[in-house]
PDB file of C-alpha atoms in Angstrom:
ATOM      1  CA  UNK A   1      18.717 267.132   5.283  1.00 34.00           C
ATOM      2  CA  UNK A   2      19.071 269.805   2.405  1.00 45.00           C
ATOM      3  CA  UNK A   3      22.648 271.622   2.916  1.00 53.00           C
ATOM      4  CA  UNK A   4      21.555 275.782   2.172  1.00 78.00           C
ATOM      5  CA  UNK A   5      24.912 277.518   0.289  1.00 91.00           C
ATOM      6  CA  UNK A   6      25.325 280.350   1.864  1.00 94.00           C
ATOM      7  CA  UNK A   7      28.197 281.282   0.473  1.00 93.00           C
ATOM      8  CA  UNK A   8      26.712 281.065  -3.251  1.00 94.00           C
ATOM      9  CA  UNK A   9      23.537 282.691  -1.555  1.00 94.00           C
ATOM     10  CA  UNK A  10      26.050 286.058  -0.552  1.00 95.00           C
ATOM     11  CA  UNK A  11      27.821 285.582  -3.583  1.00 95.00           C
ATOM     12  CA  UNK A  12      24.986 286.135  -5.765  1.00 96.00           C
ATOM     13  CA  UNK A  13      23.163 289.014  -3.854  1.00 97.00           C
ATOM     14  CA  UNK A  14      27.093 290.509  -3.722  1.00 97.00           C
ATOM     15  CA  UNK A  15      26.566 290.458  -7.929  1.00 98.00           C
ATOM     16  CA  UNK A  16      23.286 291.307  -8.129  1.00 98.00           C
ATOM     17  CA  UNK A  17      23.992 294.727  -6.054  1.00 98.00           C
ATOM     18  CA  UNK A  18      26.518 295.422  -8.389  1.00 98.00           C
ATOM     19  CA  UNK A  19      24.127 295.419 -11.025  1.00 98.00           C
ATOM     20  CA  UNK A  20      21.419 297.224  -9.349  1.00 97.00           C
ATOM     21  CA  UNK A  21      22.729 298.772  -5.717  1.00 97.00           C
ATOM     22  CA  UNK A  22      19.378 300.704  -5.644  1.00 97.00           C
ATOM     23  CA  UNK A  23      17.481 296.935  -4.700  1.00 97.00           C
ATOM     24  CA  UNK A  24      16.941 296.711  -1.346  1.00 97.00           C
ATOM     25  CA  UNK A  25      15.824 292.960  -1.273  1.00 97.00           C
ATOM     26  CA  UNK A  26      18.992 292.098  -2.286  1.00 98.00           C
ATOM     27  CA  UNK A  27      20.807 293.584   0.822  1.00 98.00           C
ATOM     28  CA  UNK A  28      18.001 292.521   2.964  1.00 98.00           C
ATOM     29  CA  UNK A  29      18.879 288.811   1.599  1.00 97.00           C
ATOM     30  CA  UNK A  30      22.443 289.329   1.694  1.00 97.00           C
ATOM     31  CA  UNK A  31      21.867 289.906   5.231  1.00 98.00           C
ATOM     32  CA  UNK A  32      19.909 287.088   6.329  1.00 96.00           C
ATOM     33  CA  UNK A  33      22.642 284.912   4.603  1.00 96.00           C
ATOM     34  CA  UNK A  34      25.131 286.772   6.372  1.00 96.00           C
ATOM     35  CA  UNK A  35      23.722 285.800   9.914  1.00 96.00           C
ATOM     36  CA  UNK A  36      24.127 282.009   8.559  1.00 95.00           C
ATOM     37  CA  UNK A  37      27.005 282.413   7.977  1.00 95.00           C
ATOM     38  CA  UNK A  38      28.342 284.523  11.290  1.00 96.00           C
ATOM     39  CA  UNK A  39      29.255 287.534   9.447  1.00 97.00           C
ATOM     40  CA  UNK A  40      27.168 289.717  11.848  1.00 98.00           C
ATOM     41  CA  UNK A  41      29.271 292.862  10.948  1.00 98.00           C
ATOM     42  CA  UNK A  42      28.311 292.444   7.623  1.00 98.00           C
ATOM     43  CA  UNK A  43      24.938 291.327   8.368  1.00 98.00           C
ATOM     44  CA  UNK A  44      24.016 294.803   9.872  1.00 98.00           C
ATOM     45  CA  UNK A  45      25.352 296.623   7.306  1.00 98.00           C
ATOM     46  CA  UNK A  46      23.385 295.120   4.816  1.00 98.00           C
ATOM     47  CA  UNK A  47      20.364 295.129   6.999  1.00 98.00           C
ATOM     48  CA  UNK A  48      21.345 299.144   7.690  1.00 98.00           C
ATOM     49  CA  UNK A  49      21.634 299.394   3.871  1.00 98.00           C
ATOM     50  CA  UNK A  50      18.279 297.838   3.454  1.00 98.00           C
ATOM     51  CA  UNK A  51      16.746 300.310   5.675  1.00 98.00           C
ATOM     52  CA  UNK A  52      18.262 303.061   4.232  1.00 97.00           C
ATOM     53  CA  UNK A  53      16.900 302.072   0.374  1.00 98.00           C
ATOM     54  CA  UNK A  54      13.112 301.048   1.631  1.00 97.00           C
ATOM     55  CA  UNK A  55      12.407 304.536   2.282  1.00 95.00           C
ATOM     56  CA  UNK A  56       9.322 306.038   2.499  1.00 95.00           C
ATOM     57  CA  UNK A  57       8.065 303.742   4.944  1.00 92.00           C
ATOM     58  CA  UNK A  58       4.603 302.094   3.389  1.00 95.00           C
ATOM     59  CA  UNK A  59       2.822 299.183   3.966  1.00 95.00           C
ATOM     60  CA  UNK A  60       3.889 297.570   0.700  1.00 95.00           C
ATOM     61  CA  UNK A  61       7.328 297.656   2.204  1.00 96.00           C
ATOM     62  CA  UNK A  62       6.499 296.751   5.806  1.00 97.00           C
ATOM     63  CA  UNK A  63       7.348 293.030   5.463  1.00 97.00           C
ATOM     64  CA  UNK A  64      11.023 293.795   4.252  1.00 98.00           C
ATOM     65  CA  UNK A  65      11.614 296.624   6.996  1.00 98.00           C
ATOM     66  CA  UNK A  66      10.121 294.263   9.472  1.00 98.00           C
ATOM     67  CA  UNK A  67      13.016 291.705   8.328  1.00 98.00           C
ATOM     68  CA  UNK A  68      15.407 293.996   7.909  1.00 98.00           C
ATOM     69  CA  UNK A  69      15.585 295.077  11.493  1.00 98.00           C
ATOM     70  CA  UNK A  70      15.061 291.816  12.453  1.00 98.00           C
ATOM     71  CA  UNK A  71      18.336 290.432  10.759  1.00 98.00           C
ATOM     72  CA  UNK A  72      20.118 293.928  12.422  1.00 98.00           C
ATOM     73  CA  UNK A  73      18.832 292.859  16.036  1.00 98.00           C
ATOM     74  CA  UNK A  74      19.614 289.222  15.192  1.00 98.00           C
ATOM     75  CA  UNK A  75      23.465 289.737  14.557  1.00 98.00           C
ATOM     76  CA  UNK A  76      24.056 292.596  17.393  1.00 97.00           C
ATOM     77  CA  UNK A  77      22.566 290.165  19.890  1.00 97.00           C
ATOM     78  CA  UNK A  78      25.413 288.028  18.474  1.00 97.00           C
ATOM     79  CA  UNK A  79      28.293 290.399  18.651  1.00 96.00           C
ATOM     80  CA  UNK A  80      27.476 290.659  22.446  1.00 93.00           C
ATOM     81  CA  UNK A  81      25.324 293.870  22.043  1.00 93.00           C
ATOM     82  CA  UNK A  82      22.146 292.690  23.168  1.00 93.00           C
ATOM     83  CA  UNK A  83      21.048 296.227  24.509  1.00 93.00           C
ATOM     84  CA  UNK A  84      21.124 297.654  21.052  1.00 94.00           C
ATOM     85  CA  UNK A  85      19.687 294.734  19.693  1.00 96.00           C
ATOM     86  CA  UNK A  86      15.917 295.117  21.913  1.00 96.00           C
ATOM     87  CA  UNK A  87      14.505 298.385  20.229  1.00 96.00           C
ATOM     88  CA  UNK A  88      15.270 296.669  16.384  1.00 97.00           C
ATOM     89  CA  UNK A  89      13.623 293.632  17.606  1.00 98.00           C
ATOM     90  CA  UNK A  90      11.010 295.757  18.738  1.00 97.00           C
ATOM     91  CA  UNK A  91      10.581 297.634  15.960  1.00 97.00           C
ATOM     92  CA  UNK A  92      10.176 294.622  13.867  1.00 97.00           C
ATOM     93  CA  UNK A  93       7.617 292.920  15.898  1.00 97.00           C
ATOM     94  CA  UNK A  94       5.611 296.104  15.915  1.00 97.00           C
ATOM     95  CA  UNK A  95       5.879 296.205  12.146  1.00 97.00           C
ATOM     96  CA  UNK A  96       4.867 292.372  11.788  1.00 97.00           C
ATOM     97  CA  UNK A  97       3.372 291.017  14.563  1.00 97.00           C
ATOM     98  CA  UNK A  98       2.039 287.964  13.041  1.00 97.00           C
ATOM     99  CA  UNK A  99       5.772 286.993  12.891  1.00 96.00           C
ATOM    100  CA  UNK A 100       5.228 287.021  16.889  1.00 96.00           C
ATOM    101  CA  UNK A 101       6.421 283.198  16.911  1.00 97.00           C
ATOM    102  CA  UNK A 102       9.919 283.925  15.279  1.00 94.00           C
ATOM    103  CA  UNK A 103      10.736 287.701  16.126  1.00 96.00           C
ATOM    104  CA  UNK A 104       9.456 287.263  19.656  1.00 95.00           C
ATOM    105  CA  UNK A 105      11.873 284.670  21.130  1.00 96.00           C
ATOM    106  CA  UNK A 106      14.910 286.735  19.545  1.00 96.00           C
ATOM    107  CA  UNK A 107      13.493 289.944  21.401  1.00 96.00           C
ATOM    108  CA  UNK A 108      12.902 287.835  24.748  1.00 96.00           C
ATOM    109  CA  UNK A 109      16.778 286.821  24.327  1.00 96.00           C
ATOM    110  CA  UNK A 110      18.046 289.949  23.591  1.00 96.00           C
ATOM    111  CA  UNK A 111      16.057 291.284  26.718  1.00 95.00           C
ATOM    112  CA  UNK A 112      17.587 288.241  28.772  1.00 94.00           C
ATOM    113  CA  UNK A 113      20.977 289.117  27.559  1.00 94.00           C
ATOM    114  CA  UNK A 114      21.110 292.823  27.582  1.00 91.00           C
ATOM    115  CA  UNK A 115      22.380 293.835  31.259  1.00 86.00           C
ATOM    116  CA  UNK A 116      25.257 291.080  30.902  1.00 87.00           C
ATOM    117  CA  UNK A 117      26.284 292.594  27.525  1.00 80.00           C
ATOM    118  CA  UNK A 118      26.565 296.062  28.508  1.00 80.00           C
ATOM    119  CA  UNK A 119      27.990 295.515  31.752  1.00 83.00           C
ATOM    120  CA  UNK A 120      30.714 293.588  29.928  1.00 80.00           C
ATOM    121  CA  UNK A 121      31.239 296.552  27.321  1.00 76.00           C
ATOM    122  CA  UNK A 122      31.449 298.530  30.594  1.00 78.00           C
ATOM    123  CA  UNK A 123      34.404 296.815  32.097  1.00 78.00           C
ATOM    124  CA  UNK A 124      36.206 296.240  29.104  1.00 75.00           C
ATOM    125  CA  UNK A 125      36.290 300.390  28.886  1.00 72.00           C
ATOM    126  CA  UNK A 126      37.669 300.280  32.502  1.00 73.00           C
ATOM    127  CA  UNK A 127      41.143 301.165  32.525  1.00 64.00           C
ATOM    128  CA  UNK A 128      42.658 298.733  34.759  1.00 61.00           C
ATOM    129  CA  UNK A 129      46.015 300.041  35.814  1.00 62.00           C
ATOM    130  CA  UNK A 130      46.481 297.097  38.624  1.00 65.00           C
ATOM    131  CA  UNK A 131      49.482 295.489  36.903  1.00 68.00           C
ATOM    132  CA  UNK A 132      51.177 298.411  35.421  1.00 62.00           C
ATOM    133  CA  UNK A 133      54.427 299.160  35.900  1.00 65.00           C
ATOM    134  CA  UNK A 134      55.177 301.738  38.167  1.00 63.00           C
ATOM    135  CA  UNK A 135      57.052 304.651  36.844  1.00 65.00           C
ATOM    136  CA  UNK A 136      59.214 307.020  38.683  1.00 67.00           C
ATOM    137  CA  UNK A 137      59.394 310.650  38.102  1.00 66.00           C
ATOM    138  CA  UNK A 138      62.326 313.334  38.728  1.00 64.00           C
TER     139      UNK A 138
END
């Protein structure tokens, strides 16, 4: 079984930014490297970035902005934000739909997953005031 270095993979893309920020690919392949390796914070910002330098929008770049919000939906179904995740996995099936096979279990998952995640980003805003300590006035 071949061992991929992901580290030396984000490493790389990290340098070649530096020497040309302006390349999308690069962020678009720090990205995917950054979902290997659980950096899913990361992973969206380069995928964000990504999306931000393939601009205009033309078929020559579909492919990459297909990935791109592909490897954004991946890692916010991973940091338990599965109902932001559906419209980039959308968006990236629409874009490459012969990618159906890969793109279209994530989206399934992320559709699976969605109420749970947002109801638990709804009662972790609760204030829950049920064990605090009652405080007397004058």
């Amino acid at each position: 079984m071949t061992e991929l270095n992901y580290i030396g993979a984000v490493s790389a893309y990290s340098h070649g930014i530096k020497l040309s920020p302006k390349m999308a690919i690069l962020y678009l392949n720090r990205s995917k490297a950054q979902v290997q390796m659980k950096n899913y914070h990361k992973a969206v910002e380069d995928a964000t970035t990504a999306l931000e330098l393939l601009v205009p929008a033309v078929e020559g770049n579909v492919v990459w902005r297909a990935e791109a919000y592909y490897n954004r939906g991946k890692a916010l179904v991973e940091l338990n934000t599965a109902h932001l995740a559906i419209d980039e996995l959308r968006l990236a099936l629409t874009l490459a739909p012969d990618r159906a096979n890969l793109y279209g279990p994530e989206l399934q998952r992320a559709m699976d997953l969605a109420s749970v995640h947002e109801q638990a980003l709804n009662k972790s805003r609760e204030l829950d005031l049920s064990n605090a300590p009652t405080v007397w006035c004058k």
